């Protein structure tokens, strides 16, 4: 929430805070319900770099115990390692007070989670889909941990795992880096099985940038996942968020898509490859204005890259595309976004006005456009989308388009 005490919360914080809500929209801060300094024992120890953060808390109501439990990790490293503990409420209320079920870490590792099955058996998960059934006292395990895997022999994700049961099917979810987004992605992936121990299906991408989300039902039986956004590509960055999900007819859990009706203003090569003007020579000033004379520029089909539709081998690249958006309502103009894939840094202009600027890389996702650039667009007339993309590696690539939507059901 911006307090200085939590400015560097990955290294140090004061403990566990709880918010409550009747509608999942308006939230009340109940305060610090467990303090590392006041209530901690083994949790008080700092690592060799002076770090002592409480990470990844999850709150669960265990029906068979008629009580609230909170799984949490102490994000310390050398020489302690990340350790995960388990609290239980001493009042039977979610606000606590809370005490450890055992005065030590319950597992060595990160990202604990609980799951209670229909037969009242309670399971503990941590790290990359490691699972074991808990004992009746909820302070230990009746079996060794085993790793839940897909048919390819891999876990569903590398951390942040959990389970939800819908009907008679178990859904195993976890956080995973997605290869086609590069090493900085942190996404929610899901797999399903008819038995808690599997075999599980190959996992699918459930929510981009939603890594370590937790699936749950609200009191009206709507399915949600939490999201906090912790990769370099997300536009929801370290911000508590809720995304409504649904089980589709194919059995996959995915975000509800609402009633958005997208309209493509300028397609990317994923939709329909179009011709652009381009050059690898640093152009003269005004190259991003529609009045600029580009007759000496080359012409190629998007996208542009090492192994793309148009070969881009060396140096930076400058691109120009004249487009007519047709009629645009005020709402369509407000909803206009850039659909772009790039590697490496890129700057984008509309009619000479900067629309956005990004560093690094990204594969086909939507980016906001500056208000000034959107206002410059003239409906039913020729406009210019101009791009400069840098070449900083051998994986250079650039392609872009524009889309909007005409209706949106904000559920």
mmCIF file of C-alpha atoms in Angstrom:
data_model
loop_
_atom_site.group_PDB
_atom_site.id
_atom_site.type_symbol
_atom_site.label_atom_id
_atom_site.label_comp_id
_atom_site.label_asym_id
_atom_site.label_seq_id
_atom_site.Cartn_x
_atom_site.Cartn_y
_atom_site.Cartn_z
ATOM 1 C CA UNK A 1 0.000 0.000 0.000
ATOM 2 C CA UNK A 2 2.975 2.305 -0.419
ATOM 3 C CA UNK A 3 3.938 2.524 3.257
ATOM 4 C CA UNK A 4 7.650 3.019 3.755
ATOM 5 C CA UNK A 5 7.694 0.009 6.088
ATOM 6 C CA UNK A 6 6.891 -2.187 3.083
ATOM 7 C CA UNK A 7 8.874 -0.374 0.403
ATOM 8 C CA UNK A 8 11.350 -3.258 0.191
ATOM 9 C CA UNK A 9 8.970 -5.997 1.286
ATOM 10 C CA UNK A 10 10.895 -8.705 -0.585
ATOM 11 C CA UNK A 11 13.734 -8.299 1.925
ATOM 12 C CA UNK A 12 11.964 -7.261 5.141
ATOM 13 C CA UNK A 13 8.433 -6.657 6.403
ATOM 14 C CA UNK A 14 6.609 -6.675 9.707
ATOM 15 C CA UNK A 15 4.513 -9.818 9.311
ATOM 16 C CA UNK A 16 1.030 -10.758 8.226
ATOM 17 C CA UNK A 17 -1.764 -8.304 7.376
ATOM 18 C CA UNK A 18 -5.373 -9.242 6.654
ATOM 19 C CA UNK A 19 -8.099 -7.465 4.697
ATOM 20 C CA UNK A 20 -11.759 -8.507 4.566
ATOM 21 C CA UNK A 21 -14.628 -7.795 2.185
ATOM 22 C CA UNK A 22 -18.308 -8.599 1.710
ATOM 23 C CA UNK A 23 -18.263 -8.034 -2.059
ATOM 24 C CA UNK A 24 -14.627 -8.552 -3.190
ATOM 25 C CA UNK A 25 -14.545 -4.888 -4.224
ATOM 26 C CA UNK A 26 -14.489 -2.860 -1.009
ATOM 27 C CA UNK A 27 -11.879 -3.997 1.486
ATOM 28 C CA UNK A 28 -11.325 -3.263 5.181
ATOM 29 C CA UNK A 29 -7.865 -3.486 6.702
ATOM 30 C CA UNK A 30 -8.041 -5.545 9.914
ATOM 31 C CA UNK A 31 -4.435 -4.681 10.676
ATOM 32 C CA UNK A 32 -1.336 -6.670 11.518
ATOM 33 C CA UNK A 33 -2.679 -10.020 12.714
ATOM 34 C CA UNK A 34 0.725 -11.657 13.265
ATOM 35 C CA UNK A 35 3.966 -9.798 13.960
ATOM 36 C CA UNK A 36 7.388 -11.291 13.253
ATOM 37 C CA UNK A 37 8.930 -9.277 16.060
ATOM 38 C CA UNK A 38 6.179 -9.701 18.673
ATOM 39 C CA UNK A 39 4.879 -13.184 17.874
ATOM 40 C CA UNK A 40 7.746 -14.909 16.085
ATOM 41 C CA UNK A 41 10.230 -17.467 17.392
ATOM 42 C CA UNK A 42 12.274 -19.152 14.664
ATOM 43 C CA UNK A 43 10.920 -16.559 12.216
ATOM 44 C CA UNK A 44 12.946 -13.774 13.882
ATOM 45 C CA UNK A 45 16.248 -15.021 12.497
ATOM 46 C CA UNK A 46 17.833 -12.945 9.735
ATOM 47 C CA UNK A 47 19.817 -14.461 6.888
ATOM 48 C CA UNK A 48 23.419 -13.542 6.122
ATOM 49 C CA UNK A 49 22.289 -10.481 4.125
ATOM 50 C CA UNK A 50 19.977 -9.149 6.824
ATOM 51 C CA UNK A 51 16.719 -10.267 5.209
ATOM 52 C CA UNK A 52 13.608 -11.499 7.037
ATOM 53 C CA UNK A 53 10.454 -11.203 4.894
ATOM 54 C CA UNK A 54 7.206 -13.122 5.280
ATOM 55 C CA UNK A 55 6.164 -14.287 1.818
ATOM 56 C CA UNK A 56 3.258 -15.956 0.022
ATOM 57 C CA UNK A 57 0.590 -16.245 2.740
ATOM 58 C CA UNK A 58 -2.571 -18.237 1.980
ATOM 59 C CA UNK A 59 -5.602 -18.403 4.265
ATOM 60 C CA UNK A 60 -7.755 -21.563 4.305
ATOM 61 C CA UNK A 61 -10.822 -22.616 6.250
ATOM 62 C CA UNK A 62 -10.556 -26.342 7.008
ATOM 63 C CA UNK A 63 -14.119 -27.577 7.515
ATOM 64 C CA UNK A 64 -13.219 -30.774 9.343
ATOM 65 C CA UNK A 65 -11.220 -28.757 11.888
ATOM 66 C CA UNK A 66 -13.714 -25.881 12.015
ATOM 67 C CA UNK A 67 -10.798 -23.506 11.998
ATOM 68 C CA UNK A 68 -8.731 -21.123 9.914
ATOM 69 C CA UNK A 69 -5.140 -21.883 8.880
ATOM 70 C CA UNK A 70 -2.545 -19.713 7.162
ATOM 71 C CA UNK A 71 0.400 -21.133 5.226
ATOM 72 C CA UNK A 72 3.351 -18.764 4.839
ATOM 73 C CA UNK A 73 7.031 -18.710 3.890
ATOM 74 C CA UNK A 74 9.967 -16.921 5.444
ATOM 75 C CA UNK A 75 11.882 -15.657 2.417
ATOM 76 C CA UNK A 76 15.366 -15.983 3.834
ATOM 77 C CA UNK A 77 18.246 -17.477 1.869
ATOM 78 C CA UNK A 78 21.838 -18.349 2.801
ATOM 79 C CA UNK A 79 22.536 -20.123 5.036
ATOM 80 C CA UNK A 80 18.948 -20.665 6.255
ATOM 81 C CA UNK A 81 17.090 -21.310 3.022
ATOM 82 C CA UNK A 82 13.447 -20.454 2.420
ATOM 83 C CA UNK A 83 11.249 -22.147 5.023
ATOM 84 C CA UNK A 84 7.491 -22.566 5.187
ATOM 85 C CA UNK A 85 5.329 -22.595 8.306
ATOM 86 C CA UNK A 86 1.682 -23.142 9.193
ATOM 87 C CA UNK A 87 -0.433 -21.002 11.527
ATOM 88 C CA UNK A 88 -3.783 -21.880 13.108
ATOM 89 C CA UNK A 89 -6.265 -19.476 14.610
ATOM 90 C CA UNK A 90 -6.713 -19.708 18.380
ATOM 91 C CA UNK A 91 -10.136 -18.037 18.226
ATOM 92 C CA UNK A 92 -11.709 -19.890 15.320
ATOM 93 C CA UNK A 93 -11.886 -16.567 13.493
ATOM 94 C CA UNK A 94 -9.932 -15.498 10.389
ATOM 95 C CA UNK A 95 -8.585 -12.454 12.264
ATOM 96 C CA UNK A 96 -6.811 -14.765 14.724
ATOM 97 C CA UNK A 97 -4.798 -14.534 16.936
ATOM 98 C CA UNK A 98 -2.567 -17.101 15.222
ATOM 99 C CA UNK A 99 0.074 -19.510 16.515
ATOM 100 C CA UNK A 100 2.329 -21.992 14.759
ATOM 101 C CA UNK A 101 1.008 -25.567 14.680
ATOM 102 C CA UNK A 102 4.569 -26.536 15.552
ATOM 103 C CA UNK A 103 7.387 -24.253 16.666
ATOM 104 C CA UNK A 104 9.535 -24.808 13.598
ATOM 105 C CA UNK A 105 9.155 -24.736 9.817
ATOM 106 C CA UNK A 106 6.724 -27.405 8.717
ATOM 107 C CA UNK A 107 8.708 -27.878 5.469
ATOM 108 C CA UNK A 108 11.941 -26.598 4.003
ATOM 109 C CA UNK A 109 10.869 -24.795 0.841
ATOM 110 C CA UNK A 110 8.545 -22.142 -0.482
ATOM 111 C CA UNK A 111 4.902 -21.430 -1.328
ATOM 112 C CA UNK A 112 2.851 -23.736 0.847
ATOM 113 C CA UNK A 113 -0.829 -24.441 0.199
ATOM 114 C CA UNK A 114 -3.604 -26.544 1.746
ATOM 115 C CA UNK A 115 -6.327 -28.642 0.140
ATOM 116 C CA UNK A 116 -9.166 -30.460 1.956
ATOM 117 C CA UNK A 117 -10.821 -33.266 -0.006
ATOM 118 C CA UNK A 118 -14.420 -34.469 0.273
ATOM 119 C CA UNK A 119 -13.361 -37.231 2.695
ATOM 120 C CA UNK A 120 -11.880 -34.603 5.092
ATOM 121 C CA UNK A 121 -8.307 -35.602 4.274
ATOM 122 C CA UNK A 122 -6.087 -32.506 4.214
ATOM 123 C CA UNK A 123 -3.108 -32.232 1.871
ATOM 124 C CA UNK A 124 -0.126 -29.894 1.973
ATOM 125 C CA UNK A 125 1.564 -28.651 -1.208
ATOM 126 C CA UNK A 126 4.764 -26.653 -1.621
ATOM 127 C CA UNK A 127 7.394 -25.693 -4.194
ATOM 128 C CA UNK A 128 6.970 -27.385 -7.581
ATOM 129 C CA UNK A 129 3.835 -29.469 -6.941
ATOM 130 C CA UNK A 130 5.156 -31.466 -3.993
ATOM 131 C CA UNK A 131 2.249 -33.022 -2.059
ATOM 132 C CA UNK A 132 1.662 -35.096 1.095
ATOM 133 C CA UNK A 133 -1.346 -35.883 3.257
ATOM 134 C CA UNK A 134 -1.322 -34.233 6.685
ATOM 135 C CA UNK A 135 -1.971 -35.978 9.994
ATOM 136 C CA UNK A 136 -5.073 -35.402 12.122
ATOM 137 C CA UNK A 137 -3.302 -32.809 14.283
ATOM 138 C CA UNK A 138 -2.315 -30.775 11.204
ATOM 139 C CA UNK A 139 1.276 -30.582 12.448
ATOM 140 C CA UNK A 140 2.923 -33.268 10.329
ATOM 141 C CA UNK A 141 2.447 -35.775 7.524
ATOM 142 C CA UNK A 142 1.353 -39.379 7.237
ATOM 143 C CA UNK A 143 3.347 -40.045 4.058
ATOM 144 C CA UNK A 144 6.456 -38.842 2.216
ATOM 145 C CA UNK A 145 6.110 -35.943 -0.201
ATOM 146 C CA UNK A 146 5.765 -36.843 -3.866
ATOM 147 C CA UNK A 147 5.859 -34.640 -6.954
ATOM 148 C CA UNK A 148 2.758 -34.377 -9.126
ATOM 149 C CA UNK A 149 3.753 -34.479 -12.787
ATOM 150 C CA UNK A 150 2.316 -34.233 -16.274
ATOM 151 C CA UNK A 151 2.702 -37.101 -18.817
ATOM 152 C CA UNK A 152 5.915 -35.464 -20.050
ATOM 153 C CA UNK A 153 7.438 -36.038 -16.606
ATOM 154 C CA UNK A 154 7.477 -32.373 -15.662
ATOM 155 C CA UNK A 155 5.680 -30.539 -12.845
ATOM 156 C CA UNK A 156 2.906 -28.112 -13.802
ATOM 157 C CA UNK A 157 5.073 -25.220 -12.595
ATOM 158 C CA UNK A 158 8.208 -24.457 -10.645
ATOM 159 C CA UNK A 159 6.536 -22.921 -7.556
ATOM 160 C CA UNK A 160 3.257 -21.574 -6.173
ATOM 161 C CA UNK A 161 1.324 -24.832 -6.538
ATOM 162 C CA UNK A 162 -2.168 -25.579 -5.218
ATOM 163 C CA UNK A 163 -5.273 -27.682 -5.867
ATOM 164 C CA UNK A 164 -8.988 -26.986 -6.236
ATOM 165 C CA UNK A 165 -11.634 -29.671 -6.803
ATOM 166 C CA UNK A 166 -14.541 -28.943 -9.139
ATOM 167 C CA UNK A 167 -17.075 -31.749 -9.332
ATOM 168 C CA UNK A 168 -15.016 -34.916 -9.289
ATOM 169 C CA UNK A 169 -12.016 -33.393 -11.057
ATOM 170 C CA UNK A 170 -8.851 -32.116 -9.406
ATOM 171 C CA UNK A 171 -7.231 -29.013 -10.867
ATOM 172 C CA UNK A 172 -3.545 -28.548 -10.066
ATOM 173 C CA UNK A 173 -2.253 -25.023 -10.601
ATOM 174 C CA UNK A 174 1.201 -23.487 -10.307
ATOM 175 C CA UNK A 175 3.431 -20.629 -11.409
ATOM 176 C CA UNK A 176 5.504 -21.234 -14.531
ATOM 177 C CA UNK A 177 7.863 -19.244 -16.719
ATOM 178 C CA UNK A 178 6.530 -19.350 -20.261
ATOM 179 C CA UNK A 179 9.162 -20.004 -22.918
ATOM 180 C CA UNK A 180 7.686 -17.911 -25.691
ATOM 181 C CA UNK A 181 7.626 -14.894 -23.360
ATOM 182 C CA UNK A 182 11.249 -15.263 -22.261
ATOM 183 C CA UNK A 183 12.708 -15.857 -18.839
ATOM 184 C CA UNK A 184 10.909 -12.936 -17.183
ATOM 185 C CA UNK A 185 7.363 -14.262 -17.538
ATOM 186 C CA UNK A 186 5.462 -15.550 -14.485
ATOM 187 C CA UNK A 187 2.207 -17.176 -15.528
ATOM 188 C CA UNK A 188 -0.592 -19.297 -14.036
ATOM 189 C CA UNK A 189 -0.713 -22.778 -15.543
ATOM 190 C CA UNK A 190 -3.214 -25.534 -14.754
ATOM 191 C CA UNK A 191 -3.528 -29.305 -15.218
ATOM 192 C CA UNK A 192 -6.362 -31.684 -14.310
ATOM 193 C CA UNK A 193 -6.826 -35.266 -13.097
ATOM 194 C CA UNK A 194 -9.492 -37.649 -11.808
ATOM 195 C CA UNK A 195 -7.323 -38.650 -8.838
ATOM 196 C CA UNK A 196 -5.495 -36.298 -6.504
ATOM 197 C CA UNK A 197 -2.182 -38.042 -7.208
ATOM 198 C CA UNK A 198 -2.772 -38.092 -10.950
ATOM 199 C CA UNK A 199 -2.101 -38.846 -13.664
ATOM 200 C CA UNK A 200 -2.482 -35.176 -14.589
ATOM 201 C CA UNK A 201 -2.939 -33.813 -18.093
ATOM 202 C CA UNK A 202 -0.373 -31.633 -19.786
ATOM 203 C CA UNK A 203 -0.787 -28.147 -18.380
ATOM 204 C CA UNK A 204 -2.278 -25.175 -20.193
ATOM 205 C CA UNK A 205 -1.750 -21.440 -19.944
ATOM 206 C CA UNK A 206 -4.588 -20.195 -17.728
ATOM 207 C CA UNK A 207 -3.624 -16.585 -17.030
ATOM 208 C CA UNK A 208 -0.739 -14.608 -18.501
ATOM 209 C CA UNK A 209 1.302 -12.887 -15.751
ATOM 210 C CA UNK A 210 -0.906 -14.598 -13.110
ATOM 211 C CA UNK A 211 1.792 -16.776 -11.571
ATOM 212 C CA UNK A 212 1.121 -17.921 -8.000
ATOM 213 C CA UNK A 213 -2.542 -17.148 -8.210
ATOM 214 C CA UNK A 214 -4.904 -19.039 -5.887
ATOM 215 C CA UNK A 215 -8.208 -20.341 -7.230
ATOM 216 C CA UNK A 216 -11.256 -20.055 -4.978
ATOM 217 C CA UNK A 217 -15.060 -19.823 -5.026
ATOM 218 C CA UNK A 218 -16.911 -16.846 -3.557
ATOM 219 C CA UNK A 219 -20.160 -17.140 -1.569
ATOM 220 C CA UNK A 220 -22.185 -16.938 -4.798
ATOM 221 C CA UNK A 221 -20.122 -19.781 -6.291
ATOM 222 C CA UNK A 222 -18.241 -17.622 -8.770
ATOM 223 C CA UNK A 223 -14.751 -18.904 -9.534
ATOM 224 C CA UNK A 224 -11.836 -16.486 -9.093
ATOM 225 C CA UNK A 225 -8.070 -16.434 -8.999
ATOM 226 C CA UNK A 226 -5.894 -14.020 -7.117
ATOM 227 C CA UNK A 227 -3.186 -12.198 -9.056
ATOM 228 C CA UNK A 228 -0.429 -9.850 -8.001
ATOM 229 C CA UNK A 229 1.680 -9.456 -11.137
ATOM 230 C CA UNK A 230 5.376 -10.005 -10.627
ATOM 231 C CA UNK A 231 7.109 -10.213 -13.983
ATOM 232 C CA UNK A 232 8.675 -7.527 -16.114
ATOM 233 C CA UNK A 233 5.977 -7.728 -18.806
ATOM 234 C CA UNK A 234 2.761 -7.323 -16.835
ATOM 235 C CA UNK A 235 0.846 -4.062 -16.579
ATOM 236 C CA UNK A 236 -0.574 -5.158 -13.196
ATOM 237 C CA UNK A 237 2.674 -4.989 -11.251
ATOM 238 C CA UNK A 238 2.728 -6.116 -7.601
ATOM 239 C CA UNK A 239 -0.887 -5.027 -7.148
ATOM 240 C CA UNK A 240 -3.455 -7.275 -5.416
ATOM 241 C CA UNK A 241 -6.016 -8.222 -8.063
ATOM 242 C CA UNK A 242 -8.866 -10.672 -8.652
ATOM 243 C CA UNK A 243 -9.675 -12.266 -12.017
ATOM 244 C CA UNK A 244 -12.985 -14.058 -12.602
ATOM 245 C CA UNK A 245 -12.488 -17.515 -14.129
ATOM 246 C CA UNK A 246 -14.736 -20.184 -15.608
ATOM 247 C CA UNK A 247 -14.605 -23.877 -16.511
ATOM 248 C CA UNK A 248 -15.103 -23.989 -20.273
ATOM 249 C CA UNK A 249 -16.840 -26.814 -22.131
ATOM 250 C CA UNK A 250 -13.477 -28.449 -22.874
ATOM 251 C CA UNK A 251 -12.793 -28.709 -19.133
ATOM 252 C CA UNK A 252 -10.160 -25.999 -19.038
ATOM 253 C CA UNK A 253 -10.210 -23.226 -16.452
ATOM 254 C CA UNK A 254 -9.707 -19.879 -18.189
ATOM 255 C CA UNK A 255 -10.599 -16.224 -17.545
ATOM 256 C CA UNK A 256 -14.168 -15.187 -18.341
ATOM 257 C CA UNK A 257 -13.924 -13.319 -21.610
ATOM 258 C CA UNK A 258 -16.989 -11.127 -21.174
ATOM 259 C CA UNK A 259 -18.784 -9.700 -24.199
ATOM 260 C CA UNK A 260 -15.933 -7.800 -25.773
ATOM 261 C CA UNK A 261 -16.207 -7.533 -29.552
ATOM 262 C CA UNK A 262 -12.758 -6.756 -30.846
ATOM 263 C CA UNK A 263 -12.268 -4.766 -34.035
ATOM 264 C CA UNK A 264 -8.931 -4.920 -35.793
ATOM 265 C CA UNK A 265 -7.836 -1.504 -36.981
ATOM 266 C CA UNK A 266 -4.436 -2.621 -38.251
ATOM 267 C CA UNK A 267 -3.621 -6.356 -38.208
ATOM 268 C CA UNK A 268 -0.386 -7.928 -37.044
ATOM 269 C CA UNK A 269 1.171 -10.787 -38.996
ATOM 270 C CA UNK A 270 -0.609 -13.192 -36.635
ATOM 271 C CA UNK A 271 -3.887 -12.086 -38.242
ATOM 272 C CA UNK A 272 -2.927 -10.932 -41.725
ATOM 273 C CA UNK A 273 0.536 -9.959 -42.926
ATOM 274 C CA UNK A 274 0.600 -6.452 -44.436
ATOM 275 C CA UNK A 275 3.223 -4.401 -46.250
ATOM 276 C CA UNK A 276 5.245 -1.709 -44.462
ATOM 277 C CA UNK A 277 7.907 0.765 -45.540
ATOM 278 C CA UNK A 278 11.225 0.260 -43.709
ATOM 279 C CA UNK A 279 14.884 1.267 -43.594
ATOM 280 C CA UNK A 280 17.981 0.252 -41.663
ATOM 281 C CA UNK A 281 19.637 3.619 -42.184
ATOM 282 C CA UNK A 282 19.105 6.294 -39.542
ATOM 283 C CA UNK A 283 16.450 8.513 -41.164
ATOM 284 C CA UNK A 284 16.299 12.285 -41.185
ATOM 285 C CA UNK A 285 14.113 14.194 -38.690
ATOM 286 C CA UNK A 286 10.381 13.964 -39.287
ATOM 287 C CA UNK A 287 10.513 10.311 -40.310
ATOM 288 C CA UNK A 288 7.592 9.633 -37.951
ATOM 289 C CA UNK A 289 5.332 12.281 -39.534
ATOM 290 C CA UNK A 290 2.774 11.345 -42.180
ATOM 291 C CA UNK A 291 4.070 14.126 -44.469
ATOM 292 C CA UNK A 292 7.564 12.533 -44.599
ATOM 293 C CA UNK A 293 8.599 11.296 -48.065
ATOM 294 C CA UNK A 294 9.515 7.599 -47.776
ATOM 295 C CA UNK A 295 9.720 6.743 -51.489
ATOM 296 C CA UNK A 296 13.386 5.700 -51.079
ATOM 297 C CA UNK A 297 12.558 3.296 -48.242
ATOM 298 C CA UNK A 298 12.289 -0.438 -48.833
ATOM 299 C CA UNK A 299 8.991 -2.311 -48.688
ATOM 300 C CA UNK A 300 8.455 -5.573 -46.827
ATOM 301 C CA UNK A 301 5.798 -7.770 -45.269
ATOM 302 C CA UNK A 302 5.471 -7.822 -41.476
ATOM 303 C CA UNK A 303 6.940 -9.131 -39.208
ATOM 304 C CA UNK A 304 10.586 -8.142 -39.507
ATOM 305 C CA UNK A 305 13.389 -10.207 -37.995
ATOM 306 C CA UNK A 306 16.131 -12.741 -38.432
ATOM 307 C CA UNK A 307 13.783 -15.542 -39.521
ATOM 308 C CA UNK A 308 10.624 -13.504 -40.166
ATOM 309 C CA UNK A 309 8.555 -12.670 -43.248
ATOM 310 C CA UNK A 310 11.017 -9.885 -44.039
ATOM 311 C CA UNK A 311 14.649 -10.471 -43.131
ATOM 312 C CA UNK A 312 16.114 -7.950 -40.724
ATOM 313 C CA UNK A 313 19.747 -8.873 -40.298
ATOM 314 C CA UNK A 314 21.748 -5.931 -39.013
ATOM 315 C CA UNK A 315 21.411 -2.526 -37.399
ATOM 316 C CA UNK A 316 18.281 -0.860 -36.066
ATOM 317 C CA UNK A 317 15.096 -0.737 -38.102
ATOM 318 C CA UNK A 318 12.628 2.093 -38.744
ATOM 319 C CA UNK A 319 9.093 1.271 -39.947
ATOM 320 C CA UNK A 320 6.201 3.294 -41.389
ATOM 321 C CA UNK A 321 2.634 2.143 -42.046
ATOM 322 C CA UNK A 322 -0.143 4.401 -43.336
ATOM 323 C CA UNK A 323 -3.590 3.193 -42.245
ATOM 324 C CA UNK A 324 -7.193 4.370 -42.383
ATOM 325 C CA UNK A 325 -9.120 3.363 -39.217
ATOM 326 C CA UNK A 326 -12.505 4.059 -40.750
ATOM 327 C CA UNK A 327 -15.135 5.462 -38.410
ATOM 328 C CA UNK A 328 -14.190 5.474 -34.723
ATOM 329 C CA UNK A 329 -16.602 6.173 -31.896
ATOM 330 C CA UNK A 330 -15.344 8.004 -28.808
ATOM 331 C CA UNK A 331 -15.418 4.711 -26.887
ATOM 332 C CA UNK A 332 -13.517 2.855 -29.605
ATOM 333 C CA UNK A 333 -10.852 5.549 -29.617
ATOM 334 C CA UNK A 334 -10.609 5.368 -25.830
ATOM 335 C CA UNK A 335 -10.245 1.560 -25.982
ATOM 336 C CA UNK A 336 -7.600 1.595 -28.731
ATOM 337 C CA UNK A 337 -4.487 -0.416 -27.841
ATOM 338 C CA UNK A 338 -1.292 -1.520 -29.540
ATOM 339 C CA UNK A 339 -0.823 -5.221 -30.315
ATOM 340 C CA UNK A 340 2.929 -5.665 -30.496
ATOM 341 C CA UNK A 341 5.773 -8.167 -30.464
ATOM 342 C CA UNK A 342 9.317 -6.845 -30.176
ATOM 343 C CA UNK A 343 12.908 -7.675 -29.360
ATOM 344 C CA UNK A 344 14.641 -5.417 -28.216
ATOM 345 C CA UNK A 345 13.734 -1.868 -27.157
ATOM 346 C CA UNK A 346 11.064 -0.093 -29.208
ATOM 347 C CA UNK A 347 9.501 3.333 -29.589
ATOM 348 C CA UNK A 348 6.126 3.765 -31.285
ATOM 349 C CA UNK A 349 4.567 6.926 -32.766
ATOM 350 C CA UNK A 350 1.155 7.759 -34.167
ATOM 351 C CA UNK A 351 1.122 10.797 -36.459
ATOM 352 C CA UNK A 352 4.456 11.887 -34.992
ATOM 353 C CA UNK A 353 3.297 11.709 -31.349
ATOM 354 C CA UNK A 354 4.855 9.151 -29.031
ATOM 355 C CA UNK A 355 2.353 6.379 -28.322
ATOM 356 C CA UNK A 356 4.541 4.226 -26.081
ATOM 357 C CA UNK A 357 8.120 3.213 -25.431
ATOM 358 C CA UNK A 358 9.330 -0.162 -24.084
ATOM 359 C CA UNK A 359 12.632 -1.845 -23.311
ATOM 360 C CA UNK A 360 13.560 -5.509 -23.486
ATOM 361 C CA UNK A 361 11.315 -7.926 -25.336
ATOM 362 C CA UNK A 362 7.717 -9.060 -25.485
ATOM 363 C CA UNK A 363 5.724 -11.469 -27.628
ATOM 364 C CA UNK A 364 2.335 -10.321 -28.967
ATOM 365 C CA UNK A 365 0.514 -8.611 -26.130
ATOM 366 C CA UNK A 366 -1.539 -5.455 -25.729
ATOM 367 C CA UNK A 367 0.063 -2.170 -24.690
ATOM 368 C CA UNK A 368 -1.571 1.094 -23.714
ATOM 369 C CA UNK A 369 -1.299 4.073 -26.061
ATOM 370 C CA UNK A 370 -0.776 7.612 -24.790
ATOM 371 C CA UNK A 371 -3.851 9.811 -24.756
ATOM 372 C CA UNK A 372 -2.135 12.412 -26.941
ATOM 373 C CA UNK A 373 -1.366 9.811 -29.616
ATOM 374 C CA UNK A 374 -4.942 8.516 -29.617
ATOM 375 C CA UNK A 375 -6.375 12.023 -29.902
ATOM 376 C CA UNK A 376 -4.194 12.635 -32.972
ATOM 377 C CA UNK A 377 -5.931 9.867 -34.932
ATOM 378 C CA UNK A 378 -8.271 11.132 -37.655
ATOM 379 C CA UNK A 379 -11.246 8.820 -38.395
ATOM 380 C CA UNK A 380 -11.873 7.965 -42.048
ATOM 381 C CA UNK A 381 -8.536 9.513 -43.052
ATOM 382 C CA UNK A 382 -4.952 8.423 -43.517
ATOM 383 C CA UNK A 383 -2.864 8.160 -40.337
ATOM 384 C CA UNK A 384 0.666 6.923 -39.684
ATOM 385 C CA UNK A 385 2.019 4.266 -37.316
ATOM 386 C CA UNK A 386 5.809 4.655 -37.100
ATOM 387 C CA UNK A 387 8.205 2.429 -35.157
ATOM 388 C CA UNK A 388 11.887 2.364 -34.294
ATOM 389 C CA UNK A 389 13.204 -0.952 -32.970
ATOM 390 C CA UNK A 390 16.722 -1.569 -31.727
ATOM 391 C CA UNK A 391 18.894 -4.545 -32.549
ATOM 392 C CA UNK A 392 20.687 -5.654 -29.392
ATOM 393 C CA UNK A 393 20.808 -9.401 -30.015
ATOM 394 C CA UNK A 394 20.564 -12.004 -32.769
ATOM 395 C CA UNK A 395 16.870 -12.553 -31.953
ATOM 396 C CA UNK A 396 15.688 -9.187 -33.272
ATOM 397 C CA UNK A 397 12.003 -8.963 -34.198
ATOM 398 C CA UNK A 398 9.269 -6.372 -34.622
ATOM 399 C CA UNK A 399 5.597 -6.521 -35.610
ATOM 400 C CA UNK A 400 2.700 -4.335 -34.508
ATOM 401 C CA UNK A 401 -0.947 -3.572 -35.098
ATOM 402 C CA UNK A 402 -3.900 -1.718 -33.583
ATOM 403 C CA UNK A 403 -7.127 -3.106 -32.154
ATOM 404 C CA UNK A 404 -10.107 -1.809 -30.180
ATOM 405 C CA UNK A 405 -13.387 -3.194 -28.864
ATOM 406 C CA UNK A 406 -16.906 -1.955 -29.347
ATOM 407 C CA UNK A 407 -18.607 -3.372 -26.255
ATOM 408 C CA UNK A 408 -17.416 -4.637 -22.897
ATOM 409 C CA UNK A 409 -19.214 -6.470 -20.118
ATOM 410 C CA UNK A 410 -17.110 -5.679 -17.034
ATOM 411 C CA UNK A 411 -17.815 -8.766 -14.980
#
